[in-house]
Amino acid sequence: MVIKMVEKSKYTKRMDGRKFDEIRPIEAKIGVIPSADGSAMFKTGDTVAIAAVFGPRVLHPQHMQNPEKGILRVNYGMMPFSVSDRIRPGPSRRSQEISKVTEWALAPIVELEAFPNTVVDVFIQIPQADAGTRVAGINAAVMALAHAGVPMKEMASAISIGKLDKTLVVDINKDEEDFREGEGSTDIPICILSRSKKISLLQLDGKISVKEMKKVFKMAKEACTKIHKVQVKALKEVGR
Ligand code: UDP
């Protein structure tokens, strides 16, 4: 007889007492930057993201214009004192990567064909970070785009799923991200479109099985449905 040993995960209880599928407390607010065409704040636990949308405006220089569709341009940045180790102001490899993946996550929801030759600028700032800033930024940006009245095909919500040793958790925080026992920690940011349920962002740095990945999608879908409701409620409160 072969006895198969199933090794127990070294991450058995969440550090902040949450259930494995529990999102941190969420807050969403629209219109936080009055001078922008659209703006929003999205907070999950101690991670705060603010997004401001400007446009669509005619794109300059002219040779960058696309006569068939508009351009979406995202600029993501963390404020120097958003974490305890001060971050050097200005662009970094990380901020450029996050700006790009956020652009790709948002582009499928925007009706870019409706405004050729123009640009929609999305600025995302992180005043306070405790992991999950790119997904919080996406959630804020979606609300800011809707607030700006930019034509949209559907909405989108994003969440980061963590794999801590062998345990999958929703909305990983920084303490969890720093977990180093067993297989250590991996975070998987995912953005899901509200109606089509298509995935417009999926990043994964680490090892995961197909079975685990299926569970990741299920957890992300459930979390994004909850986040979507919060986004819609905040927009309805300002009549959007
Ligand atoms: N972080 C940090 N210093 C940095 C970059 C990130 O302390 O220069 C922290 C911050 O809390 C961030 C977390 O590390 O939220 C995880 O960063 P990651 O690059 O995985 O992106 P995120 O999870 O924020 O989308």
mmCIF file of C-alpha atoms and ligand atoms in Angstrom:
data_model
loop_
_atom_site.group_PDB
_atom_site.id
_atom_site.type_symbol
_atom_site.label_atom_id
_atom_site.label_comp_id
_atom_site.label_asym_id
_atom_site.label_seq_id
_atom_site.Cartn_x
_atom_site.Cartn_y
_atom_site.Cartn_z
ATOM 1 C CA MET A 1 0.000 0.000 0.000
ATOM 2 C CA VAL A 2 1.316 3.458 -0.932
ATOM 3 C CA ILE A 3 0.565 6.151 1.592
ATOM 4 C CA LYS A 4 0.638 9.561 -0.052
ATOM 5 C CA MET A 5 1.770 12.262 2.322
ATOM 6 C CA VAL A 6 -0.005 15.587 1.817
ATOM 7 C CA GLU A 7 2.173 18.319 3.192
ATOM 8 C CA LYS A 8 0.333 20.971 5.185
ATOM 9 C CA SER A 9 0.796 24.593 4.178
ATOM 10 C CA LYS A 10 3.019 26.659 6.457
ATOM 11 C CA TYR A 11 0.527 29.538 6.155
ATOM 12 C CA THR A 12 -2.463 28.336 8.173
ATOM 13 C CA LYS A 13 -3.915 31.565 9.592
ATOM 14 C CA ARG A 14 -3.960 35.105 8.204
ATOM 15 C CA MET A 15 -1.741 37.573 10.044
ATOM 16 C CA ASP A 16 -4.509 40.197 10.278
ATOM 17 C CA GLY A 17 -7.195 37.669 11.237
ATOM 18 C CA ARG A 18 -9.055 37.758 7.893
ATOM 19 C CA LYS A 19 -10.611 34.692 6.300
ATOM 20 C CA PHE A 20 -8.665 33.375 3.296
ATOM 21 C CA ASP A 21 -11.312 34.756 0.895
ATOM 22 C CA GLU A 22 -11.827 38.052 2.729
ATOM 23 C CA ILE A 23 -11.014 41.418 1.137
ATOM 24 C CA ARG A 24 -9.723 44.192 3.400
ATOM 25 C CA PRO A 25 -12.284 46.925 4.267
ATOM 26 C CA ILE A 26 -12.987 48.885 1.069
ATOM 27 C CA GLU A 27 -13.848 52.567 0.559
ATOM 28 C CA ALA A 28 -14.608 54.278 -2.733
ATOM 29 C CA LYS A 29 -15.183 57.972 -3.388
ATOM 30 C CA ILE A 30 -15.824 59.905 -6.593
ATOM 31 C CA GLY A 31 -14.805 63.483 -7.434
ATOM 32 C CA VAL A 32 -11.784 63.773 -5.129
ATOM 33 C CA ILE A 33 -9.949 66.092 -7.579
ATOM 34 C CA PRO A 34 -12.393 68.788 -8.737
ATOM 35 C CA SER A 35 -10.112 70.165 -11.468
ATOM 36 C CA ALA A 36 -9.947 66.791 -13.277
ATOM 37 C CA ASP A 37 -12.573 65.691 -15.803
ATOM 38 C CA GLY A 38 -13.103 62.633 -13.621
ATOM 39 C CA SER A 39 -11.535 61.403 -10.406
ATOM 40 C CA ALA A 40 -11.856 58.755 -7.737
ATOM 41 C CA MET A 41 -10.271 57.268 -4.638
ATOM 42 C CA PHE A 42 -10.157 53.546 -3.899
ATOM 43 C CA LYS A 43 -8.957 52.249 -0.536
ATOM 44 C CA THR A 44 -8.461 48.664 0.557
ATOM 45 C CA GLY A 45 -7.103 48.344 4.091
ATOM 46 C CA ASP A 46 -4.072 50.640 4.285
ATOM 47 C CA THR A 47 -3.586 50.854 0.516
ATOM 48 C CA VAL A 48 -4.970 54.044 -1.004
ATOM 49 C CA ALA A 49 -5.113 54.908 -4.719
ATOM 50 C CA ILE A 50 -6.243 58.162 -6.285
ATOM 51 C CA ALA A 51 -6.981 58.448 -10.003
ATOM 52 C CA ALA A 52 -7.534 61.553 -12.109
ATOM 53 C CA VAL A 53 -8.712 61.499 -15.730
ATOM 54 C CA PHE A 54 -8.156 64.314 -18.235
ATOM 55 C CA GLY A 55 -9.641 64.142 -21.697
ATOM 56 C CA PRO A 56 -10.355 63.061 -24.329
ATOM 57 C CA ARG A 57 -8.218 65.933 -25.684
ATOM 58 C CA VAL A 58 -6.616 66.369 -29.119
ATOM 59 C CA LEU A 59 -3.275 64.555 -29.000
ATOM 60 C CA HIS A 60 -0.032 66.470 -29.580
ATOM 61 C CA PRO A 61 2.362 66.035 -31.293
ATOM 62 C CA GLN A 62 0.091 65.455 -34.279
ATOM 63 C CA HIS A 63 2.162 62.573 -35.717
ATOM 64 C CA MET A 64 1.185 60.498 -32.663
ATOM 65 C CA GLN A 65 -2.520 60.836 -33.442
ATOM 66 C CA ASN A 66 -4.457 57.791 -34.616
ATOM 67 C CA PRO A 67 -7.271 58.741 -37.030
ATOM 68 C CA GLU A 68 -9.057 55.472 -36.227
ATOM 69 C CA LYS A 69 -9.105 55.618 -32.452
ATOM 70 C CA GLY A 70 -8.086 57.504 -29.367
ATOM 71 C CA ILE A 71 -5.125 56.693 -27.136
ATOM 72 C CA LEU A 72 -5.243 55.809 -23.452
ATOM 73 C CA ARG A 73 -2.196 56.969 -21.508
ATOM 74 C CA VAL A 74 -1.601 55.892 -17.901
ATOM 75 C CA ASN A 75 0.870 57.357 -15.464
ATOM 76 C CA TYR A 76 1.234 55.462 -12.152
ATOM 77 C CA GLY A 77 3.359 56.682 -9.269
ATOM 78 C CA MET A 78 3.885 56.061 -5.580
ATOM 79 C CA MET A 79 4.314 59.095 -3.350
ATOM 80 C CA PRO A 80 7.767 59.246 -1.643
ATOM 81 C CA PHE A 81 6.318 58.688 1.841
ATOM 82 C CA SER A 82 3.682 56.105 0.853
ATOM 83 C CA VAL A 83 5.853 53.430 2.522
ATOM 84 C CA SER A 84 8.199 53.611 5.524
ATOM 85 C CA ASP A 85 11.346 53.470 3.333
ATOM 86 C CA ARG A 86 11.089 56.717 1.360
ATOM 87 C CA ILE A 87 10.694 56.099 -2.383
ATOM 88 C CA ARG A 88 12.825 58.157 -4.767
ATOM 89 C CA PRO A 89 10.477 60.569 -6.569
ATOM 90 C CA GLY A 90 10.100 60.262 -10.333
ATOM 91 C CA PRO A 91 9.670 57.347 -12.701
ATOM 92 C CA SER A 92 11.262 53.954 -11.999
ATOM 93 C CA ARG A 93 11.284 50.655 -13.886
ATOM 94 C CA ARG A 94 8.498 49.462 -11.577
ATOM 95 C CA SER A 95 6.301 52.547 -12.087
ATOM 96 C CA GLN A 96 6.769 52.320 -15.859
ATOM 97 C CA GLU A 97 5.817 48.630 -15.855
ATOM 98 C CA ILE A 98 2.717 49.286 -13.727
ATOM 99 C CA SER A 99 1.688 52.235 -15.929
ATOM 100 C CA LYS A 100 1.934 49.976 -18.995
ATOM 101 C CA VAL A 101 0.051 46.978 -17.552
ATOM 102 C CA THR A 102 -2.633 49.337 -16.201
ATOM 103 C CA GLU A 103 -2.983 50.843 -19.682
ATOM 104 C CA TRP A 104 -3.453 47.333 -21.105
ATOM 105 C CA ALA A 105 -5.934 46.436 -18.335
ATOM 106 C CA LEU A 106 -8.068 49.538 -19.008
ATOM 107 C CA ALA A 107 -7.868 49.792 -22.817
ATOM 108 C CA PRO A 108 -10.447 47.014 -23.520
ATOM 109 C CA ILE A 109 -13.165 48.798 -21.517
ATOM 110 C CA VAL A 110 -12.806 52.202 -23.156
ATOM 111 C CA GLU A 111 -14.627 52.983 -26.421
ATOM 112 C CA LEU A 112 -11.408 54.269 -28.015
ATOM 113 C CA GLU A 113 -12.951 54.211 -31.512
ATOM 114 C CA ALA A 114 -15.403 56.909 -30.389
ATOM 115 C CA PHE A 115 -12.767 59.640 -30.180
ATOM 116 C CA PRO A 116 -10.076 59.377 -32.916
ATOM 117 C CA ASN A 117 -6.964 61.601 -32.802
ATOM 118 C CA THR A 118 -7.367 62.197 -29.088
ATOM 119 C CA VAL A 119 -5.772 61.069 -25.827
ATOM 120 C CA VAL A 120 -7.280 60.214 -22.467
ATOM 121 C CA ASP A 121 -4.752 60.714 -19.688
ATOM 122 C CA VAL A 122 -5.121 58.705 -16.489
ATOM 123 C CA PHE A 123 -2.915 59.705 -13.548
ATOM 124 C CA ILE A 124 -2.742 57.262 -10.647
ATOM 125 C CA GLN A 125 -1.064 58.242 -7.395
ATOM 126 C CA ILE A 126 -0.524 56.069 -4.333
ATOM 127 C CA PRO A 127 -0.386 58.178 -1.173
ATOM 128 C CA GLN A 128 -0.265 55.097 1.092
ATOM 129 C CA ALA A 129 0.835 51.575 0.170
ATOM 130 C CA ASP A 130 0.347 48.217 1.868
ATOM 131 C CA ALA A 131 0.541 45.945 -1.223
ATOM 132 C CA GLY A 132 -1.990 45.684 -4.032
ATOM 133 C CA THR A 133 -1.396 49.217 -5.298
ATOM 134 C CA ARG A 134 -1.653 48.372 -9.013
ATOM 135 C CA VAL A 135 -5.059 46.729 -8.547
ATOM 136 C CA ALA A 136 -6.284 49.547 -6.268
ATOM 137 C CA GLY A 137 -5.099 51.986 -8.960
ATOM 138 C CA ILE A 138 -7.087 50.152 -11.623
ATOM 139 C CA ASN A 139 -10.229 50.192 -9.448
ATOM 140 C CA ALA A 140 -9.846 53.938 -8.892
ATOM 141 C CA ALA A 141 -9.101 54.584 -12.584
ATOM 142 C CA VAL A 142 -12.211 52.730 -13.778
ATOM 143 C CA MET A 143 -14.378 54.908 -11.533
ATOM 144 C CA ALA A 144 -12.553 58.073 -12.631
ATOM 145 C CA LEU A 145 -13.082 57.184 -16.322
ATOM 146 C CA ALA A 146 -16.805 56.650 -15.706
ATOM 147 C CA HIS A 147 -16.966 59.902 -13.709
ATOM 148 C CA ALA A 148 -15.296 61.750 -16.614
ATOM 149 C CA GLY A 149 -18.041 60.450 -18.914
ATOM 150 C CA VAL A 150 -15.541 58.694 -21.178
ATOM 151 C CA PRO A 151 -17.569 56.244 -23.336
ATOM 152 C CA MET A 152 -17.063 52.755 -21.915
ATOM 153 C CA LYS A 153 -18.034 49.279 -23.103
ATOM 154 C CA GLU A 154 -18.139 47.885 -19.563
ATOM 155 C CA MET A 155 -16.438 48.369 -16.228
ATOM 156 C CA ALA A 156 -13.555 46.444 -14.648
ATOM 157 C CA SER A 157 -12.429 45.471 -11.163
ATOM 158 C CA ALA A 158 -9.091 44.161 -9.981
ATOM 159 C CA ILE A 159 -7.744 42.165 -7.049
ATOM 160 C CA SER A 160 -4.507 40.542 -6.027
ATOM 161 C CA ILE A 161 -4.590 36.896 -4.990
ATOM 162 C CA GLY A 162 -1.700 35.678 -2.882
ATOM 163 C CA LYS A 163 -0.156 32.240 -2.689
ATOM 164 C CA LEU A 164 1.555 31.903 0.675
ATOM 165 C CA ASP A 165 3.395 28.593 0.733
ATOM 166 C CA LYS A 166 0.466 26.368 -0.346
ATOM 167 C CA THR A 167 -2.393 28.631 0.791
ATOM 168 C CA LEU A 168 -4.334 30.941 -1.535
ATOM 169 C CA VAL A 169 -5.616 34.212 -0.055
ATOM 170 C CA VAL A 170 -7.565 37.175 -1.412
ATOM 171 C CA ASP A 171 -6.225 40.746 -1.304
ATOM 172 C CA ILE A 172 -2.719 40.075 -0.020
ATOM 173 C CA ASN A 173 -1.173 42.752 2.224
ATOM 174 C CA LYS A 174 2.499 43.669 2.634
ATOM 175 C CA ASP A 175 3.095 41.493 5.730
ATOM 176 C CA GLU A 176 1.738 38.532 3.765
ATOM 177 C CA GLU A 177 3.790 39.459 0.720
ATOM 178 C CA ASP A 178 6.879 39.278 2.937
ATOM 179 C CA PHE A 179 6.033 35.715 4.098
ATOM 180 C CA ARG A 180 9.124 33.603 3.448
ATOM 181 C CA GLU A 181 8.368 30.146 4.925
ATOM 182 C CA GLY A 182 7.935 27.047 2.770
ATOM 183 C CA GLU A 183 7.532 28.103 -0.848
ATOM 184 C CA GLY A 184 7.297 31.741 0.244
ATOM 185 C CA SER A 185 4.854 34.239 -1.220
ATOM 186 C CA THR A 186 3.621 34.962 -4.734
ATOM 187 C CA ASP A 187 1.083 37.595 -5.642
ATOM 188 C CA ILE A 188 -1.201 37.386 -8.645
ATOM 189 C CA PRO A 189 -2.867 40.643 -9.690
ATOM 190 C CA ILE A 190 -5.947 40.058 -11.841
ATOM 191 C CA CYS A 191 -8.350 42.468 -13.563
ATOM 192 C CA ILE A 192 -11.762 41.132 -14.646
ATOM 193 C CA LEU A 193 -14.188 42.966 -16.928
ATOM 194 C CA SER A 194 -17.634 43.407 -15.393
ATOM 195 C CA ARG A 195 -19.912 41.976 -18.110
ATOM 196 C CA SER A 196 -17.828 39.817 -20.453
ATOM 197 C CA LYS A 197 -15.788 38.468 -17.489
ATOM 198 C CA LYS A 198 -12.717 38.688 -19.709
ATOM 199 C CA ILE A 199 -9.359 39.041 -17.973
ATOM 200 C CA SER A 200 -7.404 42.153 -18.965
ATOM 201 C CA LEU A 201 -4.550 41.775 -16.469
ATOM 202 C CA LEU A 202 -2.882 38.697 -15.070
ATOM 203 C CA GLN A 203 0.621 38.754 -13.639
ATOM 204 C CA LEU A 204 2.342 35.883 -11.942
ATOM 205 C CA ASP A 205 5.846 35.626 -10.624
ATOM 206 C CA GLY A 206 6.345 32.154 -9.226
ATOM 207 C CA LYS A 207 5.135 28.585 -9.459
ATOM 208 C CA ILE A 208 1.496 27.502 -9.424
ATOM 209 C CA SER A 209 -0.389 24.373 -10.518
ATOM 210 C CA VAL A 210 -3.332 24.331 -12.956
ATOM 211 C CA LYS A 211 -5.627 23.235 -10.102
ATOM 212 C CA GLU A 212 -4.492 26.142 -7.941
ATOM 213 C CA MET A 213 -4.832 28.546 -10.855
ATOM 214 C CA LYS A 214 -8.470 27.515 -11.315
ATOM 215 C CA LYS A 215 -9.057 28.343 -7.646
ATOM 216 C CA VAL A 216 -7.280 31.684 -8.122
ATOM 217 C CA PHE A 217 -9.709 32.588 -10.935
ATOM 218 C CA LYS A 218 -12.707 31.598 -8.803
ATOM 219 C CA MET A 219 -11.491 33.655 -5.826
ATOM 220 C CA ALA A 220 -10.675 36.633 -8.063
ATOM 221 C CA LYS A 221 -14.081 36.494 -9.740
ATOM 222 C CA GLU A 222 -15.898 36.526 -6.407
ATOM 223 C CA ALA A 223 -13.757 39.366 -5.051
ATOM 224 C CA CYS A 224 -14.146 41.430 -8.244
ATOM 225 C CA THR A 225 -17.938 41.048 -8.100
ATOM 226 C CA LYS A 226 -17.854 42.553 -4.584
ATOM 227 C CA ILE A 227 -15.530 45.381 -5.678
ATOM 228 C CA HIS A 228 -17.692 46.110 -8.734
ATOM 229 C CA LYS A 229 -20.710 46.661 -6.452
ATOM 230 C CA VAL A 230 -18.730 49.170 -4.370
ATOM 231 C CA GLN A 231 -17.567 51.005 -7.531
ATOM 232 C CA VAL A 232 -21.129 51.187 -8.906
ATOM 233 C CA LYS A 233 -22.525 52.391 -5.544
ATOM 234 C CA ALA A 234 -19.950 55.204 -5.365
ATOM 235 C CA LEU A 235 -20.765 56.278 -8.941
ATOM 236 C CA LYS A 236 -24.518 56.196 -8.287
ATOM 237 C CA GLU A 237 -24.032 58.452 -5.265
ATOM 238 C CA VAL A 238 -22.833 61.207 -7.618
ATOM 239 C CA GLY A 239 -25.486 60.430 -10.219
ATOM 240 C CA ARG A 240 -23.304 58.479 -12.696
HETATM 241 N N1 UDP B 1 6.771 48.643 -1.990
HETATM 242 C C1 UDP B 1 7.737 49.306 -1.260
HETATM 243 N N2 UDP B 1 8.692 50.019 -1.931
HETATM 244 C C2 UDP B 1 8.736 50.074 -3.298
HETATM 245 C C3 UDP B 1 7.771 49.366 -4.020
HETATM 246 C C4 UDP B 1 6.811 48.663 -3.339
HETATM 247 O O1 UDP B 1 7.713 49.289 -0.025
HETATM 248 O O2 UDP B 1 9.622 50.728 -3.867
HETATM 249 C C5 UDP B 1 5.728 47.892 -1.251
HETATM 250 C C6 UDP B 1 4.356 48.566 -1.306
HETATM 251 O O3 UDP B 1 3.655 48.344 -0.096
HETATM 252 C C7 UDP B 1 3.698 47.824 -2.441
HETATM 253 C C8 UDP B 1 4.217 46.432 -2.173
HETATM 254 O O4 UDP B 1 5.576 46.621 -1.836
HETATM 255 O O5 UDP B 1 2.284 47.923 -2.375
HETATM 256 C C9 UDP B 1 4.087 45.464 -3.321
HETATM 257 O O6 UDP B 1 4.654 45.989 -4.455
HETATM 258 P P1 UDP B 1 4.468 45.323 -5.865
HETATM 259 O O7 UDP B 1 5.580 45.792 -6.758
HETATM 260 O O8 UDP B 1 4.257 43.861 -5.707
HETATM 261 O O9 UDP B 1 3.144 45.988 -6.463
HETATM 262 P P2 UDP B 1 1.683 46.143 -5.860
HETATM 263 O O10 UDP B 1 1.352 44.896 -5.073
HETATM 264 O O11 UDP B 1 1.695 47.362 -5.003
HETATM 265 O O12 UDP B 1 0.811 46.296 -7.054
#
